[in-house]
Short mmCIF file of C-alpha atoms in Angstrom, two decimals:
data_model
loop_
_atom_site.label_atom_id
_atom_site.label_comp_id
_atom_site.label_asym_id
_atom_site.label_seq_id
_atom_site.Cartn_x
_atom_site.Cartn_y
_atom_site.Cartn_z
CA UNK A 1330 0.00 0.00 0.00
CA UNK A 1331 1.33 3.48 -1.07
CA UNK A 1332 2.44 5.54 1.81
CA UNK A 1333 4.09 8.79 2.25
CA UNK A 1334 7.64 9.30 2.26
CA UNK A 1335 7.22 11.60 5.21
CA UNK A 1336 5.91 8.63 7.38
CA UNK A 1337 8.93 6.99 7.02
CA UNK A 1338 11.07 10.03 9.24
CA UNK A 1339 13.19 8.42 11.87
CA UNK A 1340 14.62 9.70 14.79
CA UNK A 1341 12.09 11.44 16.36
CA UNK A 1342 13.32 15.58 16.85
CA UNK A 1343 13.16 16.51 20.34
CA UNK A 1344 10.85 19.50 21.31
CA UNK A 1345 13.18 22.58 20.32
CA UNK A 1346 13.85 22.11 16.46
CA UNK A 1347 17.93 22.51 15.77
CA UNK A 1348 18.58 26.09 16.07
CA UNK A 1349 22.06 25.73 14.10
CA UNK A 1350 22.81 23.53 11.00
CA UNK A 1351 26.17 22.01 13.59
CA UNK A 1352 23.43 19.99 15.57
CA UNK A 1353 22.21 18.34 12.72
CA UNK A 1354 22.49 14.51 11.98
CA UNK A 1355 24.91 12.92 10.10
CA UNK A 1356 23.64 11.49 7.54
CA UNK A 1357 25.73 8.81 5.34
CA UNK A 1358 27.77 10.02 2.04
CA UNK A 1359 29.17 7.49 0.19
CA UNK A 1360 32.79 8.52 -0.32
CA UNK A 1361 32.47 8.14 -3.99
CA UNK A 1362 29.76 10.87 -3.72
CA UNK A 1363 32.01 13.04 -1.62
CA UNK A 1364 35.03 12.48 -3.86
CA UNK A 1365 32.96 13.39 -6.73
CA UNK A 1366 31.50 16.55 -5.58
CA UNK A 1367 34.90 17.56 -4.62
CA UNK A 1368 36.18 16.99 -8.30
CA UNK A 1369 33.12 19.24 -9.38
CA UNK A 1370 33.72 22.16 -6.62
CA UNK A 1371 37.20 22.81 -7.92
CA UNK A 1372 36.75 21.86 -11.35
CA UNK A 1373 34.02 23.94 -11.95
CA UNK A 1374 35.53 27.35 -10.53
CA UNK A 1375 38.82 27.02 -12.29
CA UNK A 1376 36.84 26.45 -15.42
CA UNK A 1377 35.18 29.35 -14.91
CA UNK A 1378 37.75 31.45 -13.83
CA UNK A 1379 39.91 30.09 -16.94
CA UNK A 1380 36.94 31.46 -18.74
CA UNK A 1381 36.61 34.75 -17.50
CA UNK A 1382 40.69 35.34 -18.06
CA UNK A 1383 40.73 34.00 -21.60
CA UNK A 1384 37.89 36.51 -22.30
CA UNK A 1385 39.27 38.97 -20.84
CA UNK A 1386 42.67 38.77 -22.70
CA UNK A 1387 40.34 38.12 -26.25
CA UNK A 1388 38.24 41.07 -25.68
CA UNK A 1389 41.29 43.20 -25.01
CA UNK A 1390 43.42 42.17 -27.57
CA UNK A 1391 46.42 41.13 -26.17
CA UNK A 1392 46.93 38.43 -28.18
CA UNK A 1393 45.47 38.05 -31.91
CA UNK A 1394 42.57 36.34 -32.38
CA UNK A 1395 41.67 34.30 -36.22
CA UNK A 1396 38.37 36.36 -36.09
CA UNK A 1397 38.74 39.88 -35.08
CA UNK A 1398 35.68 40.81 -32.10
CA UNK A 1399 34.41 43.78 -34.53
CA UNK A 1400 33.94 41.00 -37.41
CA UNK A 1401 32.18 38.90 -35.20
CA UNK A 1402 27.80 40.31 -36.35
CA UNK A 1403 28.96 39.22 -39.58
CA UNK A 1404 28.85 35.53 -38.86
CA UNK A 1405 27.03 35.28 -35.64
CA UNK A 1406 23.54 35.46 -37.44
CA UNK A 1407 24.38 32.14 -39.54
CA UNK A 1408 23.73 28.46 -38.70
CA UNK A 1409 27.13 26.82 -37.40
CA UNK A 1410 27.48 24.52 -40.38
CA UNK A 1411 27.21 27.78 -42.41
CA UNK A 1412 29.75 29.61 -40.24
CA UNK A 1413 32.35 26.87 -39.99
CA UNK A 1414 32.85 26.96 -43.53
CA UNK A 1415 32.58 30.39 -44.50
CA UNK A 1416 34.92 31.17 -41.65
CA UNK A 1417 37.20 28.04 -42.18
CA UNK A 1418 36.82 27.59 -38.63
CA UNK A 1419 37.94 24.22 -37.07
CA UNK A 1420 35.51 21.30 -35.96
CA UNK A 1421 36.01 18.50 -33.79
CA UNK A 1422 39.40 18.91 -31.52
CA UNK A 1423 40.95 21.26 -34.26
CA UNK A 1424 40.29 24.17 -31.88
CA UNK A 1425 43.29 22.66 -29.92
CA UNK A 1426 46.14 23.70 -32.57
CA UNK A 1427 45.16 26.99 -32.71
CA UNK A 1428 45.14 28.03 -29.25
CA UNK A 1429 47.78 30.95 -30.03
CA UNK A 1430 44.48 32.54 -31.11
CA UNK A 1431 42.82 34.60 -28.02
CA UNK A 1432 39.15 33.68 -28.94
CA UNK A 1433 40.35 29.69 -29.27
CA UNK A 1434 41.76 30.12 -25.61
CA UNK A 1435 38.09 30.86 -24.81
CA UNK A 1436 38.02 26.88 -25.62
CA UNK A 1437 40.09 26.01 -23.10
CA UNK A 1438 37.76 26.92 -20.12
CA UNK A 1439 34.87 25.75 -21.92
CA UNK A 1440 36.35 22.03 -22.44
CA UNK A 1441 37.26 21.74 -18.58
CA UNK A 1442 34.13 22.33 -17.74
CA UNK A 1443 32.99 19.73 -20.26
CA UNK A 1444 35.42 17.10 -19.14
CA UNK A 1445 34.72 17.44 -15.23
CA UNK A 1446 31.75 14.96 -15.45
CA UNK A 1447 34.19 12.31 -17.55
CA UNK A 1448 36.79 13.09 -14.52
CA UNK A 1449 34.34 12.19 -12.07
CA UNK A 1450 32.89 9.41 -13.88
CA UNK A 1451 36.53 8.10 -13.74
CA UNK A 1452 36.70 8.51 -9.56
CA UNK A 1453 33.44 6.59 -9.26
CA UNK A 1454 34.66 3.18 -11.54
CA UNK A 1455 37.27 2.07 -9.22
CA UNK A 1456 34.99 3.13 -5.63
CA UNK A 1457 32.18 0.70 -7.91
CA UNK A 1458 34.38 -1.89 -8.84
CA UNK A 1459 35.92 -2.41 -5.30
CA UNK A 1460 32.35 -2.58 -3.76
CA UNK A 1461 31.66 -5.31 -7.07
CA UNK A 1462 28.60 -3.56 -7.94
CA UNK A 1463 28.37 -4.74 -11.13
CA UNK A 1464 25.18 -2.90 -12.10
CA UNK A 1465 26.82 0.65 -11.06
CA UNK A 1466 30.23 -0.16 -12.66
CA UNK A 1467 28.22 -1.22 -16.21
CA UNK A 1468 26.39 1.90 -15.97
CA UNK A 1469 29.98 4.29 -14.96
CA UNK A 1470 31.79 2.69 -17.65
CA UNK A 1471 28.66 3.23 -20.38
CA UNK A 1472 28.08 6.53 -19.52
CA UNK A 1473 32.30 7.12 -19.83
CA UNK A 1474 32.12 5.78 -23.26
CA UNK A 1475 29.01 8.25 -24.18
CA UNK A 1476 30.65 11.12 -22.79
CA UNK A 1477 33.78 10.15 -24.14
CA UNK A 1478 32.41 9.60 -27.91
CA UNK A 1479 30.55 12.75 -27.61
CA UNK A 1480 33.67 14.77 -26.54
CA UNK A 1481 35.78 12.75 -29.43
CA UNK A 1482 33.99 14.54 -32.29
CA UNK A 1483 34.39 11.29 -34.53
CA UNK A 1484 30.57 11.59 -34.66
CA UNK A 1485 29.38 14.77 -36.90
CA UNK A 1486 26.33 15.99 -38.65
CA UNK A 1487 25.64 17.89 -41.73
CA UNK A 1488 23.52 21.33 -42.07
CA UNK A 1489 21.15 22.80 -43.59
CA UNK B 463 52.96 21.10 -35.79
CA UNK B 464 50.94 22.96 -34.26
CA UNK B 465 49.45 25.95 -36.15
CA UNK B 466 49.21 28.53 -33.85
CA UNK B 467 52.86 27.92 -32.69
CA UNK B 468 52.99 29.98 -36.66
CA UNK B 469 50.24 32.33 -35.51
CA UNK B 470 52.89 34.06 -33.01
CA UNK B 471 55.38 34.82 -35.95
CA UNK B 472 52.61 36.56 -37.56
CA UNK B 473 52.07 34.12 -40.64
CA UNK B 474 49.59 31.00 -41.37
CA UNK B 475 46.34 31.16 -40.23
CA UNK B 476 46.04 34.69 -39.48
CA UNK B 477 46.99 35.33 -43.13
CA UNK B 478 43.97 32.54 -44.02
CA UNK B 479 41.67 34.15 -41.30
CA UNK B 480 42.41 37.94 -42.70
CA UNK B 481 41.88 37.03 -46.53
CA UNK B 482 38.44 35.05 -45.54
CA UNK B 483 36.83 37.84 -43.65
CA UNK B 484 37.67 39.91 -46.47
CA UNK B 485 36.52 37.72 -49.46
CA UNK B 486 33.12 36.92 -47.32
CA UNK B 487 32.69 40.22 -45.47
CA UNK B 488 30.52 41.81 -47.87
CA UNK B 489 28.94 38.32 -48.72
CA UNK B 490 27.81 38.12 -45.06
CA UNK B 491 27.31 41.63 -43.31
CA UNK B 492 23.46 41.34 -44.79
CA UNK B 493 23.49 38.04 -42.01
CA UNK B 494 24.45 40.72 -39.38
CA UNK B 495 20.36 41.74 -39.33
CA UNK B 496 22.08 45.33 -36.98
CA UNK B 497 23.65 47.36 -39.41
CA UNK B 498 25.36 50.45 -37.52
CA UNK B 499 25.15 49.08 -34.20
CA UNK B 500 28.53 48.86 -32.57
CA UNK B 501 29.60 44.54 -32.38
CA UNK B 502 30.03 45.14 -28.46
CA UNK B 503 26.64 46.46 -27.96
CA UNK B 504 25.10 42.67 -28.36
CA UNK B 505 27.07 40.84 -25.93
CA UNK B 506 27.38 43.57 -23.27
CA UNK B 507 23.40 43.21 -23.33
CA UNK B 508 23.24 39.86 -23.17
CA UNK B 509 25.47 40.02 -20.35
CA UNK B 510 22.91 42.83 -18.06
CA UNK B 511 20.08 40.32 -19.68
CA UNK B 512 21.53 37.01 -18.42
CA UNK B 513 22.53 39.09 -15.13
CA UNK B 514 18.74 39.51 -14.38
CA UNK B 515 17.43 35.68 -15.93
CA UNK B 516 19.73 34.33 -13.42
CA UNK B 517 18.09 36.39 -10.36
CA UNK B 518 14.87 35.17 -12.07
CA UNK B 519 15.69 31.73 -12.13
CA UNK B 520 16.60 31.44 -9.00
CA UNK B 521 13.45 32.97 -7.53
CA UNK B 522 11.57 31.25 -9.73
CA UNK B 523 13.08 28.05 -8.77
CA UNK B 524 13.90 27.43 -12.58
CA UNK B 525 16.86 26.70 -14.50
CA UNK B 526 18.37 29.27 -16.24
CA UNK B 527 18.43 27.88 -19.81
CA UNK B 528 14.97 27.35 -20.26
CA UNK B 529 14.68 30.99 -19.35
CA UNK B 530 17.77 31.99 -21.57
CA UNK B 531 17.21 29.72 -25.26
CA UNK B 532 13.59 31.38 -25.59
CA UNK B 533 14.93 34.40 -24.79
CA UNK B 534 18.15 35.26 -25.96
CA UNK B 535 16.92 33.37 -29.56
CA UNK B 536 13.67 35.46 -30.28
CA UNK B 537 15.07 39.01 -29.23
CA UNK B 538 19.24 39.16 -30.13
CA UNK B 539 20.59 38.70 -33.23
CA UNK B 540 22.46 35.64 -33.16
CA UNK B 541 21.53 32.14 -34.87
CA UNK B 542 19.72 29.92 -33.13
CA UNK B 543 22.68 27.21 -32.81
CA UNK B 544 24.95 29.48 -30.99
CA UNK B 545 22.08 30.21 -29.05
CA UNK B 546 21.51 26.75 -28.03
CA UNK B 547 25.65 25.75 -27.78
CA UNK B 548 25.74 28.88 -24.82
CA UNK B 549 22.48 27.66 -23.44
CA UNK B 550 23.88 24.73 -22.93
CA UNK B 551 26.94 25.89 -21.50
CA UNK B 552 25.02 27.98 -18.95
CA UNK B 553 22.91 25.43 -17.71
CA UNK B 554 26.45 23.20 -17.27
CA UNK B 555 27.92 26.11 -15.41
CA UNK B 556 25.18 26.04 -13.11
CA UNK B 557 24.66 22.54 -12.48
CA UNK B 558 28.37 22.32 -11.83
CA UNK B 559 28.74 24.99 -9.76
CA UNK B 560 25.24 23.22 -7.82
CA UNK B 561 26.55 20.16 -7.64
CA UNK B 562 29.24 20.19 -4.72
CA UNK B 563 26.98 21.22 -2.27
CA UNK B 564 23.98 19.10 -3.24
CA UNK B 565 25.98 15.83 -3.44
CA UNK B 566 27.57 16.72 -0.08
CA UNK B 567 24.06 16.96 1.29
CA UNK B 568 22.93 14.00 -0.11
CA UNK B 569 20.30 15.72 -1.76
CA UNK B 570 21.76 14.65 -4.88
CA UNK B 571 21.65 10.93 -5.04
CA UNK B 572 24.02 9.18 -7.07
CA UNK B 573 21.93 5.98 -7.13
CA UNK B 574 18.95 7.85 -8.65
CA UNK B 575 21.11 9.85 -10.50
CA UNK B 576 23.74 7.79 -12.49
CA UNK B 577 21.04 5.00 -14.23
CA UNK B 578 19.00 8.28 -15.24
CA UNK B 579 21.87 10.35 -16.33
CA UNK B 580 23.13 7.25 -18.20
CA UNK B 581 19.43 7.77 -20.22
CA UNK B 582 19.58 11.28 -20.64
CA UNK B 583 22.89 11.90 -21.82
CA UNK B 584 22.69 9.05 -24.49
CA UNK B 585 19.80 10.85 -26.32
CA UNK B 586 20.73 14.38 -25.17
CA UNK B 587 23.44 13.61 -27.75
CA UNK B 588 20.85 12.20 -30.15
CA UNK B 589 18.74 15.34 -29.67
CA UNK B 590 22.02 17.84 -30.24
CA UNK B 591 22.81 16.29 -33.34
CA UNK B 592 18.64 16.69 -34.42
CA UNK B 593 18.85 19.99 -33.55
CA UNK B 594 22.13 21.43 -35.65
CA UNK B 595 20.79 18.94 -38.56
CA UNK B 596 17.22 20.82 -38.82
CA UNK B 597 16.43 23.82 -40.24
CA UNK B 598 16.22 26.95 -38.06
CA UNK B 599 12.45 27.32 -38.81
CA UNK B 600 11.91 24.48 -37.35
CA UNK B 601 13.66 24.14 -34.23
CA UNK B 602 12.22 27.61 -33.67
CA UNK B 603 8.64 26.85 -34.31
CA UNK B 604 8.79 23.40 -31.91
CA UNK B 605 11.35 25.26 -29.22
CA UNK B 606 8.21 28.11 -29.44
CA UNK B 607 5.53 25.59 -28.57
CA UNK B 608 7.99 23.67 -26.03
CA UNK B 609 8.13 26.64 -24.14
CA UNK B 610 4.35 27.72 -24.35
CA UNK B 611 3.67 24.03 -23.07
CA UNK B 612 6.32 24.24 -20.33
CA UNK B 613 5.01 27.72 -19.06
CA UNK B 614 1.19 25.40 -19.06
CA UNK B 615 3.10 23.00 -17.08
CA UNK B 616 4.48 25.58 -14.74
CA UNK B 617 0.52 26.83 -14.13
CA UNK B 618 -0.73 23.76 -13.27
CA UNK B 619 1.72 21.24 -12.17
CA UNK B 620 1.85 20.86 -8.10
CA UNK B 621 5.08 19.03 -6.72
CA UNK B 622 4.40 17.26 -3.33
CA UNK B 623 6.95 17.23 -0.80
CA UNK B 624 6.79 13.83 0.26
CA UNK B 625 5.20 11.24 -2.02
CA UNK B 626 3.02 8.76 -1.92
CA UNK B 627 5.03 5.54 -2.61
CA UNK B 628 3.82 1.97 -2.88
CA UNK B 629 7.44 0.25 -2.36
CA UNK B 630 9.99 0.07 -5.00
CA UNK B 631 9.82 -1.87 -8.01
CA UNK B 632 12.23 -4.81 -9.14
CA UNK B 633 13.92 -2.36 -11.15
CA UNK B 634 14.52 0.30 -8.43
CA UNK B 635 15.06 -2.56 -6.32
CA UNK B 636 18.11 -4.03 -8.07
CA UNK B 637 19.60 -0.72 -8.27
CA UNK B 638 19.60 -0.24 -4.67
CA UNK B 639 17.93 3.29 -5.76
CA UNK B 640 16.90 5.11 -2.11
CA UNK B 641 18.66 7.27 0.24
CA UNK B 642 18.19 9.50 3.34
CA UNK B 643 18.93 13.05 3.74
CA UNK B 644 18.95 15.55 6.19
CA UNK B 645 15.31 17.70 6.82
CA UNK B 646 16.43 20.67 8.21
CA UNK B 647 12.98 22.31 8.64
CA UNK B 648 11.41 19.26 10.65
CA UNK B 649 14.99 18.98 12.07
CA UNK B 650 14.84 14.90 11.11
CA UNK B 651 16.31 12.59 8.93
CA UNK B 652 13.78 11.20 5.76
CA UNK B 653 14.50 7.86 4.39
CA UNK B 654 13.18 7.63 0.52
CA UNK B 655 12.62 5.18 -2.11
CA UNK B 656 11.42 5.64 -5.74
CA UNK B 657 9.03 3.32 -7.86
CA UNK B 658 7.46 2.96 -11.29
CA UNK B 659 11.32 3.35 -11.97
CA UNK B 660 11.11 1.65 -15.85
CA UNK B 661 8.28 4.39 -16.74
CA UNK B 662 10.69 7.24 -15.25
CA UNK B 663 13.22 6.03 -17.33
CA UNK B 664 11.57 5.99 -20.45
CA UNK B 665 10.27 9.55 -19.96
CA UNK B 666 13.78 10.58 -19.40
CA UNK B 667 14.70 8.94 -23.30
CA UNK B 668 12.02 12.07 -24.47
CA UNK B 669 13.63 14.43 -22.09
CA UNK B 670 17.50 14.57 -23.14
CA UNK B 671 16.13 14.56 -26.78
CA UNK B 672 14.81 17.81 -25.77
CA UNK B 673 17.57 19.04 -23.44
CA UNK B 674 20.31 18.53 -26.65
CA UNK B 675 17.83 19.91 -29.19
CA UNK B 676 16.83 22.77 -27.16
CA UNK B 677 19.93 23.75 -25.71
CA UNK B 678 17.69 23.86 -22.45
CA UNK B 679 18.57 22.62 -19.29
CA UNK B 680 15.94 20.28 -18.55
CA UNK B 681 14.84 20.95 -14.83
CA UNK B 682 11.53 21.89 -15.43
CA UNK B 683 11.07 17.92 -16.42
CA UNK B 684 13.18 16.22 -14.68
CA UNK B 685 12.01 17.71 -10.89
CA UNK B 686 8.17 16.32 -11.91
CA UNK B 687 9.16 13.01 -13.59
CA UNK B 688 11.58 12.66 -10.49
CA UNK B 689 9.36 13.58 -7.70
CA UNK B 690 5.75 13.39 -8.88
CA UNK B 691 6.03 9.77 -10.82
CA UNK B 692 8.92 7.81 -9.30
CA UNK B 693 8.23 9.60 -6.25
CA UNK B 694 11.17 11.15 -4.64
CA UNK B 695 10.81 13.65 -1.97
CA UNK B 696 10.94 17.13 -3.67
CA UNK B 697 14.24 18.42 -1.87
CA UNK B 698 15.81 15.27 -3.60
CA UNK B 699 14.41 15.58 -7.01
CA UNK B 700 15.20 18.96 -7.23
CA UNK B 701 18.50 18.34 -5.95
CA UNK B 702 19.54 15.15 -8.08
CA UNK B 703 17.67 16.95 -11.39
CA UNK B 704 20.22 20.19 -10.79
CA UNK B 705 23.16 17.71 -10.75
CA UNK B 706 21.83 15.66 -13.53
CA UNK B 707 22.04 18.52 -16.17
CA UNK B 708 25.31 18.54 -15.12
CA UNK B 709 25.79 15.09 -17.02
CA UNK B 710 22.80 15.49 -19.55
CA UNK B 711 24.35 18.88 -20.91
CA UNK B 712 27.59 17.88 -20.55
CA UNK B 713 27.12 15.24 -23.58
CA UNK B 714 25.50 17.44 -25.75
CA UNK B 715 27.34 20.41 -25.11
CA UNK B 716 30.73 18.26 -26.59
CA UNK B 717 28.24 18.01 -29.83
CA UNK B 718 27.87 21.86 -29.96
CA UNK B 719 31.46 22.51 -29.37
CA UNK B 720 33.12 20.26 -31.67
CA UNK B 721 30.08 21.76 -34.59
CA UNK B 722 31.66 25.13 -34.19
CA UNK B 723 28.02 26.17 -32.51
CA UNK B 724 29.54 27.64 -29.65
CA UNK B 725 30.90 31.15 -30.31
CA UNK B 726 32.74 32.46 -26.98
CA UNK B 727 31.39 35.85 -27.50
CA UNK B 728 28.10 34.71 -26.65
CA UNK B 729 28.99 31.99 -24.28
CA UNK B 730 31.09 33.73 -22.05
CA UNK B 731 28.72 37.04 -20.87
CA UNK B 732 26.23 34.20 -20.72
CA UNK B 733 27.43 32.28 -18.37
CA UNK B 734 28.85 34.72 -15.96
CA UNK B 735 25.79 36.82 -16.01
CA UNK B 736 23.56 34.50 -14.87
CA UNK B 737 26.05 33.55 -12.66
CA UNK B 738 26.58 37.13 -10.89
CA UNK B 739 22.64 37.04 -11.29
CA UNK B 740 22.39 33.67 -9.38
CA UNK B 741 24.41 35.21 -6.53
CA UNK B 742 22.20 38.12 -6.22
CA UNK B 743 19.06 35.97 -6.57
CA UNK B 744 20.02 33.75 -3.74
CA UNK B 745 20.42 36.90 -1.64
CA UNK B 746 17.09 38.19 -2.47
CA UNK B 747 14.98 34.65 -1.64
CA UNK B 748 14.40 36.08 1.38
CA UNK B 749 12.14 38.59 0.38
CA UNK B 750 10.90 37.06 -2.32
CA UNK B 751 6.96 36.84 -3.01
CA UNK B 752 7.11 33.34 -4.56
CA UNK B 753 3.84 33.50 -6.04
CA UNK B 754 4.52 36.98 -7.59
CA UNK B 755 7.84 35.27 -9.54
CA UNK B 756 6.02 31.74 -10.57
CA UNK B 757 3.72 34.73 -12.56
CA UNK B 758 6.69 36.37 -14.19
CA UNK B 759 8.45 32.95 -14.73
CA UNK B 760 5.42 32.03 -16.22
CA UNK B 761 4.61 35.86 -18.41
CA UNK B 762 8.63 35.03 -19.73
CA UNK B 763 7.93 31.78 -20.75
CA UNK B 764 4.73 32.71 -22.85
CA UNK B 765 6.41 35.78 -24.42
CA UNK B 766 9.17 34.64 -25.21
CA UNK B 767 7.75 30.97 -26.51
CA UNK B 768 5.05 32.94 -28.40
CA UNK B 769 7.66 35.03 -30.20
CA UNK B 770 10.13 31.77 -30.73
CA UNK B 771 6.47 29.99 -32.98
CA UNK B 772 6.22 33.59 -34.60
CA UNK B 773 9.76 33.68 -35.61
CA UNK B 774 9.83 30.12 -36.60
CA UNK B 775 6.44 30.55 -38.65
CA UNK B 776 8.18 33.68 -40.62
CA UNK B 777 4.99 35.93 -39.08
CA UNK B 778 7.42 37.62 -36.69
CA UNK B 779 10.88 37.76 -37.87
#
């Protein structure tokens, strides 16, 4: 019989509800979890902040960039297969060999941030495959090769 | 060897980059659609707009992308693609930055999480590569009635706080799927379980399809598929959905990225505006009248949805 989720509380509170967030329970983490989130707190902020510097030396021009800020509302208003080849701009992992460019450092940030969840993912196997959960450890290593094929570029579409 | 190691000695692909502006300048400056306006204009406005969506979203308890596709696609200049490649980055950003906290809580669950994500992110890809593949008509006209639909769904829908749950299912079962977090507000611990876990799966197939072709972050279907079908507590489905788009965008946003649909120029304000905006929103929760922001989540949604179907229907262009 359904029941609500509510009615399954345990430990009863006393009569003063915690004034502070110090009294509160433990509750259980699984050090996967906590190893994960930690991979995701620091990943995250340098990504940003690898982000905000990168666009900060593009939009001031200290270092050239392959398409000049000011030229930018000429492509911008095109579909990306459109603008890739007008442009000649680089697909897949080509962005990588022309990082001397300031707006392809841009990439840089934007790839850590991508990669954080494939980082993590890689944490998690060997936390799964010590505790021989076999469903987990199918799921860690499927969603790895997902992320990983997605990130690869091997797969590619054609526009409109 | 690498090319830009030429780039520094002033020769190779700067040369190429020069000569193509210049061949295809005049070629493309009709595509501009702001003739006059000044290039920095755009993204310093998208940066004061995503500044406020992000104070929105968080006091409307919504994601920022589904806020900032509709938005930033029917009223700036840019093509819908790049529109969708930042969306996606912003809702990554977010969900990243989320995450830490939320999985330290236990409020995300990795056992609900992972098999879902697993889902999500598979045909988040699919949907990324439907979306760059279509015309721009059309993912305008169905992102326009998407977004009319999900501002329906934000009138009507009613999360409950604790489910009802008749005991897992063999599925949820096997997957060890349940938990316990921390309620701070009763001052107890909640143990949960989920069930009807191979329905909530499916649904989640549908969802990434529409988080990669949308460039949204999906929140807005993951929180009621989560909490009001497989019947999570809300704190948890809210919780595990923020961290989820972490994984779900993270798949398609690779797609955009390695298309060329992610132009930093847009990206960038983008993400730290609704950032900054995120920070201020928290701040102001507070004082919030949540009723008075559902109403202007929901007035956003509708205009900007309405003018996404006009756009893509060439009525309103």
């Amino acid at each position: 019989m359904a029941k609500p989720q509510a009615e399954m509380l345990k430990s009863p509170a006393p009569q003063e509800a915690p004034a502070k967030a110090s009294v509160a329970p433990q509750v259980e983490v699984a050090p996967e979890q906590l190893a994960y989130a930690n991979v995701l707190l620091y990943g995250s902020w340098l990504g940003i902040a690898l982000l905000l510097l990168s666009n900060i030396i593009y939009l001031t021009g200290l270092v050239k960039p392959y398409i000049e800020p000011a030229m930018l509302p000429q492509y911008w208003g095109m579909k990306a297969s459109e603008f890739v080849q007008v442009a000649h701009m680089p697909t897949g992992w080509g962005w990588f060999s022309m990082l001397g460019y300031s707006d392809f450092l841009n990439f840089i940030g934007m790839a850590l941030l991508a990669a954080l969840t494939i980082i993590g993912y890689l944490i998690l196997l060997p936390a799964y495959l010590s505790k021989k959960d076999v469903p987990y450890t199918f799921i860690v290593l499927a969603e790895v090769v997902v992320l990983v094929l997605a990130a690869s570029g091997v797969l590619a579409v054609s526009g409109h | 060897m690498l090319d830009w190691l030429a780039t520094f000695t002033g020769g190779g692909l700067a040369a190429k980059a020069t000569a193509a502006v210049t061949t295809t300048g005049a070629a493309v400056s009709t595509a501009a659609g702001t003739p006059g306006m000044p290039w920095w204009v755009w993204p310093l406005l998208l940066f004061i707009t995503t500044f406020v969506l992000g104070i929105v979203a968080v006091l409307g308890g919504v994601g920022g992308g589904v806020l900032f596709v509709p938005i930033v696609g029917s009223f700036f200049p840019f093509n819908l693609d790049f529109v969708r490649g930042a969306g996606l980055l912003v809702a990554l950003a977010g969900a990243l930055a989320a995450g830490p906290g939320l999985l330290k809580l236990n409020l995300a669950n990795l056992r609900l999480a992972l098999p879902v994500a697993l889902i999500a992110s598979t045909f988040s890809m699919v949907g990324a590569f439907i979306g760059l593949a279509l015309p721009n008509n059309v993912v305008q006209t169905a992102l326009g009635i998407t977004i009319v639909l999900i501002a329906f769904l934000f009138v009507v829908s009613k999360n409950t706080e604790f489910p009802q749950v008749g005991g897992s299912d063999k599925l949820a079962r096997f997957l060890k799927i349940g938990g316990t977090y921390y309620e701070r507000s009763s001052g107890k611990t909640v143990d949960w379980s989920v069930w009807r876990t191979p329905q909530g799966f499916l649904l989640f197939i549908a969802i990434g399809i529409m988080a990669g072709m949308f460039g949204l972050g999906a929140g807005w279907a993951n929180v009621p598929v989560l909490n009001l079908l497989m019947g999570a507590p809300l704190k948890v489905a809210v919780g595990t959905s923020k961290f989820l788009l972490s994984i779900t965008d993270t798949s398609a946003a690779w797609v955009y990225l390695n298309q060329g649909a992610v132009l930093p120029v847009i990206a960038v304000p983008s993400i730290v505006g609704i950032m900054l905006g995120s920070f201020v929103g928290v701040r102001l929760l507070a004082t919030a009248k949540p009723k008075a922001v559902k109403y202007l989540v929901i007035v956003l949604l509708l205009a900007a949805g309405l003018r996404s179907l006009l756009k893509g229907l060439g009525i309103w262009n």
